Short mmCIF file of C-alpha atoms and ligand atoms in Angstrom, two decimals:
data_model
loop_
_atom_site.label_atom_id
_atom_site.label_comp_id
_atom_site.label_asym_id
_atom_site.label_seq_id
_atom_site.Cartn_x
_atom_site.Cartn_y
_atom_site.Cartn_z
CA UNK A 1 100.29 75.39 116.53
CA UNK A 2 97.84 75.31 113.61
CA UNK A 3 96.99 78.41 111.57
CA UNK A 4 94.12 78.62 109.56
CA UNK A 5 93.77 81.36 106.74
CA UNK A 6 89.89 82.40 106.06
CA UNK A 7 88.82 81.26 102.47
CA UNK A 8 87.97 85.07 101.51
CA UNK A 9 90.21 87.75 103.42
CA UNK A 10 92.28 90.14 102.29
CA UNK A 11 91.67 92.32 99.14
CA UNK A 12 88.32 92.88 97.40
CA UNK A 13 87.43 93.33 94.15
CA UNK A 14 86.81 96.58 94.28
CA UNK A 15 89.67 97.71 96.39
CA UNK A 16 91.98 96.15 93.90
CA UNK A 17 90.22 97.69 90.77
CA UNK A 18 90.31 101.10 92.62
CA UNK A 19 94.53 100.50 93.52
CA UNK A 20 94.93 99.30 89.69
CA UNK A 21 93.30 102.73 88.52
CA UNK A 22 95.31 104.28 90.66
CA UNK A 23 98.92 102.96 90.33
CA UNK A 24 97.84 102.98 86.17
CA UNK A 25 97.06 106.84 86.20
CA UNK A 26 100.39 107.36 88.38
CA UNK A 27 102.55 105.67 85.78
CA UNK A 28 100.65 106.89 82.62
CA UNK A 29 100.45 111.22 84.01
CA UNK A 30 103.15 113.94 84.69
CA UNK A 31 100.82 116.20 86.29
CA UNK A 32 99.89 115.47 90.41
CA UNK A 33 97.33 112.58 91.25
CA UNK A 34 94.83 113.18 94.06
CA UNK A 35 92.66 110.82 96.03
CA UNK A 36 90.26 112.73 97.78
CA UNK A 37 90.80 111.04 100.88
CA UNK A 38 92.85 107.87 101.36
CA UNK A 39 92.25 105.79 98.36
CA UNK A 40 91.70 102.32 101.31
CA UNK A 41 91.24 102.70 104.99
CA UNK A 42 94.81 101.06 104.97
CA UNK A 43 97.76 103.05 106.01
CA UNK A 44 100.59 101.16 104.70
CA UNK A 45 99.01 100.83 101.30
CA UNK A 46 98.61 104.42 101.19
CA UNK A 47 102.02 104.85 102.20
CA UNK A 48 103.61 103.25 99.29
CA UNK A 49 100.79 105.14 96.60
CA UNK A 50 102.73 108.27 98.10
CA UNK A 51 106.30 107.32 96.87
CA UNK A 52 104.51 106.39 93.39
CA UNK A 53 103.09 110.06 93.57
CA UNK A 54 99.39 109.59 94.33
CA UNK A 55 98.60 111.59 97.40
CA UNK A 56 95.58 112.26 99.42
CA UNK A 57 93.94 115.34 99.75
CA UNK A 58 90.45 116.09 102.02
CA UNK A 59 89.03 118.08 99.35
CA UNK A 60 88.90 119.31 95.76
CA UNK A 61 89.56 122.87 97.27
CA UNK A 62 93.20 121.60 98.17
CA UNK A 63 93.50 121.03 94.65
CA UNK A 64 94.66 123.15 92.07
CA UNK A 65 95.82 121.20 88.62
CA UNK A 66 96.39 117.45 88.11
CA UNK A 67 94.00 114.25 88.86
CA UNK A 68 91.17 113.46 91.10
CA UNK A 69 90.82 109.77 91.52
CA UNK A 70 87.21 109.32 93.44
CA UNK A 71 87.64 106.38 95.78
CA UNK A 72 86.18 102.83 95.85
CA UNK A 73 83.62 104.63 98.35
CA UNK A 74 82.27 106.72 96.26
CA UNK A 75 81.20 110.71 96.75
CA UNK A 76 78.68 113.46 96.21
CA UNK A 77 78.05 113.62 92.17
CA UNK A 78 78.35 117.42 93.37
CA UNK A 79 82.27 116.98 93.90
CA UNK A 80 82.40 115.63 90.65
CA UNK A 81 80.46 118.36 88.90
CA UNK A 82 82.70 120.61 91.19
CA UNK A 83 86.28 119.34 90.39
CA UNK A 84 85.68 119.37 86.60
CA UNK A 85 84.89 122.75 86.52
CA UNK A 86 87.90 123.46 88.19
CA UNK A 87 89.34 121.77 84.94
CA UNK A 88 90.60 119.16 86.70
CA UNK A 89 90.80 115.29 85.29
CA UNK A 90 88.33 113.13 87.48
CA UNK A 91 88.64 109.31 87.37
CA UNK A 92 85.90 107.38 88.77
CA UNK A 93 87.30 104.70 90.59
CA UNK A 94 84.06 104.08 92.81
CA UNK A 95 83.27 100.65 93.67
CA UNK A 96 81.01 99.05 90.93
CA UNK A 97 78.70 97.54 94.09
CA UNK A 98 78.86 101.13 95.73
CA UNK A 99 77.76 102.79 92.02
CA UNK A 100 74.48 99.82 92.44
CA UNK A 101 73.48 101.44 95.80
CA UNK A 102 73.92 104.86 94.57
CA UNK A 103 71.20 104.05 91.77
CA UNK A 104 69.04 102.03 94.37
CA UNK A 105 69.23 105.10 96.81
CA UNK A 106 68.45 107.58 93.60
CA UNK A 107 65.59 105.31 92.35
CA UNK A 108 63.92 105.21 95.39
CA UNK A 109 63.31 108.93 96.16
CA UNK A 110 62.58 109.21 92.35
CA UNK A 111 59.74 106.53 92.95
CA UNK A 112 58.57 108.56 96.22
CA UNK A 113 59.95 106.60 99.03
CA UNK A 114 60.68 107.77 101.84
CA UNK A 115 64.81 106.69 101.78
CA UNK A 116 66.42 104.76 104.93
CA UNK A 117 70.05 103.87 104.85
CA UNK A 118 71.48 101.47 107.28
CA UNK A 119 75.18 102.43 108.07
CA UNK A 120 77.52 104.78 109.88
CA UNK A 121 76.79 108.25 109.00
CA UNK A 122 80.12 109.32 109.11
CA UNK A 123 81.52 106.84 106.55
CA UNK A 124 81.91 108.59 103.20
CA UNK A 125 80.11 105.87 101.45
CA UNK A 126 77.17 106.60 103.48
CA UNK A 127 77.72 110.38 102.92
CA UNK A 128 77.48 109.91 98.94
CA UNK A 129 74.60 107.67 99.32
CA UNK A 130 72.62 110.24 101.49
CA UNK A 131 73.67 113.02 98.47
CA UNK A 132 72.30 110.55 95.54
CA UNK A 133 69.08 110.62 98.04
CA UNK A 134 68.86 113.99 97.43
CA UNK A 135 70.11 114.56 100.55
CA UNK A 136 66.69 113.47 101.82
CA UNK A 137 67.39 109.84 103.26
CA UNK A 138 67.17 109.51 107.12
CA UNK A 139 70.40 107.39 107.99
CA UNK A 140 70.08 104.76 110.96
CA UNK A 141 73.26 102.58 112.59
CA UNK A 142 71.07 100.09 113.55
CA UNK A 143 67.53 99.06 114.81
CA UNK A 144 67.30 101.14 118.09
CA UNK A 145 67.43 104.14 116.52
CA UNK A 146 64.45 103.63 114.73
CA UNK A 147 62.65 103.75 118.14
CA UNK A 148 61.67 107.22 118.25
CA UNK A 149 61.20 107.97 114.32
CA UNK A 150 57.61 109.13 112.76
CA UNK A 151 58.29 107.24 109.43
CA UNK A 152 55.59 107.64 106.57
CA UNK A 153 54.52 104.84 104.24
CA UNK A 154 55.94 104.11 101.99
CA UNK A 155 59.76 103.36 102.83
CA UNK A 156 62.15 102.15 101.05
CA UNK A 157 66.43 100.79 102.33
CA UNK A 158 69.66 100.28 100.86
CA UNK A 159 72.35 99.20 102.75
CA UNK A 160 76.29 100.89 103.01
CA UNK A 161 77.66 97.47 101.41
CA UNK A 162 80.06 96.90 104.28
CA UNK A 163 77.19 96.26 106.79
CA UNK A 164 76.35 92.98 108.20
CA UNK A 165 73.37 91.10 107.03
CA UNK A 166 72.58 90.57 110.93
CA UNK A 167 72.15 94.67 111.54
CA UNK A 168 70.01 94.46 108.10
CA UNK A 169 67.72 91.73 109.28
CA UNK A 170 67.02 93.21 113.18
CA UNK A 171 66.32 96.99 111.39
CA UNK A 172 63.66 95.29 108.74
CA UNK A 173 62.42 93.37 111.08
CA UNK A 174 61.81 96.00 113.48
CA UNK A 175 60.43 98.42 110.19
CA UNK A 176 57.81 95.60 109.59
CA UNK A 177 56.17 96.62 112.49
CA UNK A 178 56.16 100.60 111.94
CA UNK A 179 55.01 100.69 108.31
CA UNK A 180 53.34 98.73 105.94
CA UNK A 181 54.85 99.64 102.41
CA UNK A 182 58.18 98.42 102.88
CA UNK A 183 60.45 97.92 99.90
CA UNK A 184 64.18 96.68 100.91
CA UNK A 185 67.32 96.60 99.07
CA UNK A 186 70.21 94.46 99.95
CA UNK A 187 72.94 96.14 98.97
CA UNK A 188 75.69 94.65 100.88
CA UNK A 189 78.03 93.26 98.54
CA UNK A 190 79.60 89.60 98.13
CA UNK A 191 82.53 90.11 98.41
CA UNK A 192 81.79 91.56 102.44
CA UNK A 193 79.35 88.84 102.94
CA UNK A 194 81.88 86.04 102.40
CA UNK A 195 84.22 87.58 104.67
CA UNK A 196 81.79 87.68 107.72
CA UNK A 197 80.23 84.27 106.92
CA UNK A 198 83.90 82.80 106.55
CA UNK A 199 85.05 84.87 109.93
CA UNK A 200 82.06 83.25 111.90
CA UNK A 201 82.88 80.05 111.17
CA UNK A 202 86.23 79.85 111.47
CA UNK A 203 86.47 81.73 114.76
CA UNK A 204 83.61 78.97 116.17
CA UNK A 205 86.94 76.55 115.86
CA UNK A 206 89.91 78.16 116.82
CA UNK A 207 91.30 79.44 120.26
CA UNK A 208 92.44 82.86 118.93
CA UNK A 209 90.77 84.96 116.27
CA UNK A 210 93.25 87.48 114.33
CA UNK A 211 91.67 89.90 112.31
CA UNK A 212 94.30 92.10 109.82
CA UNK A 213 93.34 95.77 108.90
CA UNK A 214 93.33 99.41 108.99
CA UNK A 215 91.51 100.67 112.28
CA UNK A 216 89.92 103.12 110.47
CA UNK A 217 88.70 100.23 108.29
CA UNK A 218 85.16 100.12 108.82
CA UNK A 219 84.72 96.34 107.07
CA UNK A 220 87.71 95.40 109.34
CA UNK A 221 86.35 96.44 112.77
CA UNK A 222 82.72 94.74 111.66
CA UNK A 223 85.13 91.96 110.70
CA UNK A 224 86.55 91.98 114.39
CA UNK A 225 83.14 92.37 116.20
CA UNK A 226 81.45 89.21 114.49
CA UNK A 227 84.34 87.15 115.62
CA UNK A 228 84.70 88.79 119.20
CA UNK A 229 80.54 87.48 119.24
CA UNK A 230 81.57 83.66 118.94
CA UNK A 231 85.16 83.70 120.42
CA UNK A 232 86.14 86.33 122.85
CA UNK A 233 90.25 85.92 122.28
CA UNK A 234 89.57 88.16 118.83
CA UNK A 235 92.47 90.73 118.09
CA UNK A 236 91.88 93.22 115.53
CA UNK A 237 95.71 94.41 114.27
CA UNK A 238 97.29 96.29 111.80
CA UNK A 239 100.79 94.92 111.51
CA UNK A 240 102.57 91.70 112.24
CA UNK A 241 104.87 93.77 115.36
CA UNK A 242 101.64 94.62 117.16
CA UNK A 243 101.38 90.49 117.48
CA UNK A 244 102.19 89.78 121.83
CA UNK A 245 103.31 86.33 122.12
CA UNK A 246 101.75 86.93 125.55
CA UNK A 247 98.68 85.89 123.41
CA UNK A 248 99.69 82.45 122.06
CA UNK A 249 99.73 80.66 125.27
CA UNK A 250 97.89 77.49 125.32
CA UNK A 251 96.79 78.33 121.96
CA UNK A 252 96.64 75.22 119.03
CA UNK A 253 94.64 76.62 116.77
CA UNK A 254 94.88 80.39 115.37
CA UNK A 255 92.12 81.93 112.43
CA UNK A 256 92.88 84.57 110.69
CA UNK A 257 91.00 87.02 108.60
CA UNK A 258 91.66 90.37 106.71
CA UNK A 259 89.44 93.30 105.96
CA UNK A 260 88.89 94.11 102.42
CA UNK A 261 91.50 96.82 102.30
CA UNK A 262 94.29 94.58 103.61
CA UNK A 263 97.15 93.76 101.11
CA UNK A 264 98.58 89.75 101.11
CA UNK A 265 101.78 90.44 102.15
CA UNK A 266 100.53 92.19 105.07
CA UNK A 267 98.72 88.91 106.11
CA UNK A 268 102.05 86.91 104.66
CA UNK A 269 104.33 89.05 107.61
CA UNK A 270 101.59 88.18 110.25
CA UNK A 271 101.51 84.46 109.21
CA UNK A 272 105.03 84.52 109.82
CA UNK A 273 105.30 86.45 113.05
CA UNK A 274 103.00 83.75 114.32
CA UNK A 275 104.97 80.88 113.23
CA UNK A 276 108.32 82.01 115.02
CA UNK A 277 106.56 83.61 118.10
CA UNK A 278 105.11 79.71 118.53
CA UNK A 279 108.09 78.34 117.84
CA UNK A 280 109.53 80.55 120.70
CA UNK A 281 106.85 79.51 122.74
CA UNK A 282 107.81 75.31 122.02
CA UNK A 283 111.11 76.23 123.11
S1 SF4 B 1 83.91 95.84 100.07
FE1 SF4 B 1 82.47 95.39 98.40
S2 SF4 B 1 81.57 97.37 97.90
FE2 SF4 B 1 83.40 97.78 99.10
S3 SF4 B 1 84.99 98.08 97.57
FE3 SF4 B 1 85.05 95.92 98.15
S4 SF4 B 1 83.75 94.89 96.62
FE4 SF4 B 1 83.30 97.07 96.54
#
C-alpha cells in the first residue's frame, strides 16, 4: 500500500511562532503562564504546554498574577487593555496574518464601509475581528445567509484566514448582485490555502483520504470537508489508535493531510499505524 504525505500539512507558521513564544516565556518566567484559551485547537499539544507550566484559562478574570499569552487567533484589543490593568504581563502571540485582517477589518469601518466577515461566528478569530470592527461588522458563514440581509452601499469583506477561497468566491459573487460598491479583502492566509489546494488534489488520486487534527480544529474539519467533496472514503482523526484497519481494505493508495495545528510526530505515529495495519492486512 502506497502512502502519500500532502506537500504542506502539519504545522503553520503561525502556530509554530505562537508555540515558540510560548514554550520561550515558560522557560525564561517563575511566575504562572496563561493562554487565554488553548494556545492550538490541538489537545495533545496542549497537553504537554501543561507539564512545561503554560495552562489555559477562559478568561483574564481567572487570572490573578503571572502571564497572558494572546493566541495565534487573536482577541478583543479590550482584553488586552483589560489584563494590563490588572498588572498582568501580556504577550502578543497573535498570528501575524490574523494581526493583517484585524487592520483590514479596522480600516474599513474607519473608511465608512459597511464591514462583512465571512467565517464562523463562534471562532475566536472571528470574535476579535468583529471587536476591531467596532463591533459593527455583520458576520456571514457563507452565501445563503446573505439572502435575507438589507445591506447598504458601500460594503466592504475580510475573510477569518482559515476559510476556503470556494465559500469566499460564492459570497462575492452573490454580493455583486446586492450592492454596487463592493470592496473585498482576501484575507485567507497562504499557509491555509496550500493546505486545501494540496488536500484537493491529492485526495482526486488516492482511495482513502486521512486528514490529522484537533476536532475542534476549525482549519482541520474545512481540511476534511474539501476532501470528503472529491473522495467520499475521507476520515478526519486525531490520533494514530482511532485508525480501523476495517478501513484499509482494498485500499493501494492512502493521502494524508494535517490541519495547521497538528504537530509531525503526530502525523509520524499515524504514518506508522498505517504501515503495520497494511502489513496485517498482506498477511
Ligand atoms: S493558519 Fe494562517 S493565519 Fe492561522 S495561525 Fe496559521 S499562518 Fe496564521
Amino acid at each position: 500500500m502506497r502512502i502519500t504525505r500532502a506537500r504542506h500539512a502539519g504545522y503553520c507558521y503561525g502556530v509554530q511562532r505562537a508555540l515558540k513564544i510560548a514554550r520561550e516565556a515558560a522557560e525564561s518566567s517563575e511566575k504562572p503562564i496563561y493562554t487565554l484559551g488553548p494556545i492550538i485547537h490541538n489537545p495533545q499539544v496542549v497537553k504537554s504546554l501543561m507539564r512545561h507550566g503554560v495552562n489555559a484559562v477562559k478568561s483574564v478574570d481567572d487570572v490573578k498574577e503571572g502571564t497572558i499569552i494572546i493566541r495565534s487567533h487573536g482577541v478583543d484589543p479590550e482584553i488586552i487593555r483589560k489584563a494590563t490593568e490588572k498588572g498582568l504581563k501580556v504577550i502578543d502571540a497573535t498570528c501575524p496574518f490574523v494581526a493583517k485582517a484585524q487592520q483590514r477589518a479596522a480600516d474599513l469601518v474607519n473608511d465608512g464601509y459597511n464591514v462583512i466577515i465571512v467565517g464562523e461566528r463562534n471562532h475566536p478569530e472571528v470574535v476579535g475581528l468583529v471587536a476591531y470592527a467596532g463591533h459593527k461588522a455583520i458576520v456571514i458563514e457563507n452565501a445563503k445567509e446573505l439572502k435575507n440581509l438589507v445591506l447598504k452601499n458601500p460594503v466592504g469583506v475580510v475573510v477569518q484566514t482559515t476559510q476556503s477561497i470556494e465559500n469566499l468566491n460564492r459570497v462575492v459573487e452573490s454580493l455583486l448582485y446586492k450592492v454596487k460598491d463592493l470592496k473585498v479583502f482576501n484575507t485567507i492566509c497562504n499557509a491555509t490555502s496550500h493546505r486545501q489546494e494540496d488536500a484537493r488534489r491529492l485526495s482526486r488520486h488516492v482511495d482513502l483520504m486521512i486528514v490529522v487534527g484537533g476536532k475542534n480544529s476549525a482549519n482541520t474539519t474545512r481540511l476534511a470537508q474539501i476532501c470528503r467533496e472529491t473522495n467520499e472514503r475521507t476520515y478526519h482523526i486525531e490520533t494514530a489508535e482511532e485508525i480501523d484497519g476495517a478501513w484499509l481494505k482494498g485500499v493501494e493508495h492512502v493521502g494524508i493531510t494535517a490541519g495547521a495545528s497538528t504537530p509531525d510526530w503526530i502525523l509520524e505515529e499515524v504514518i506508522e499505524r498505517l504501515k503495520q495495519e497494511s502489513e496485517k492486512q498482506e498477511v
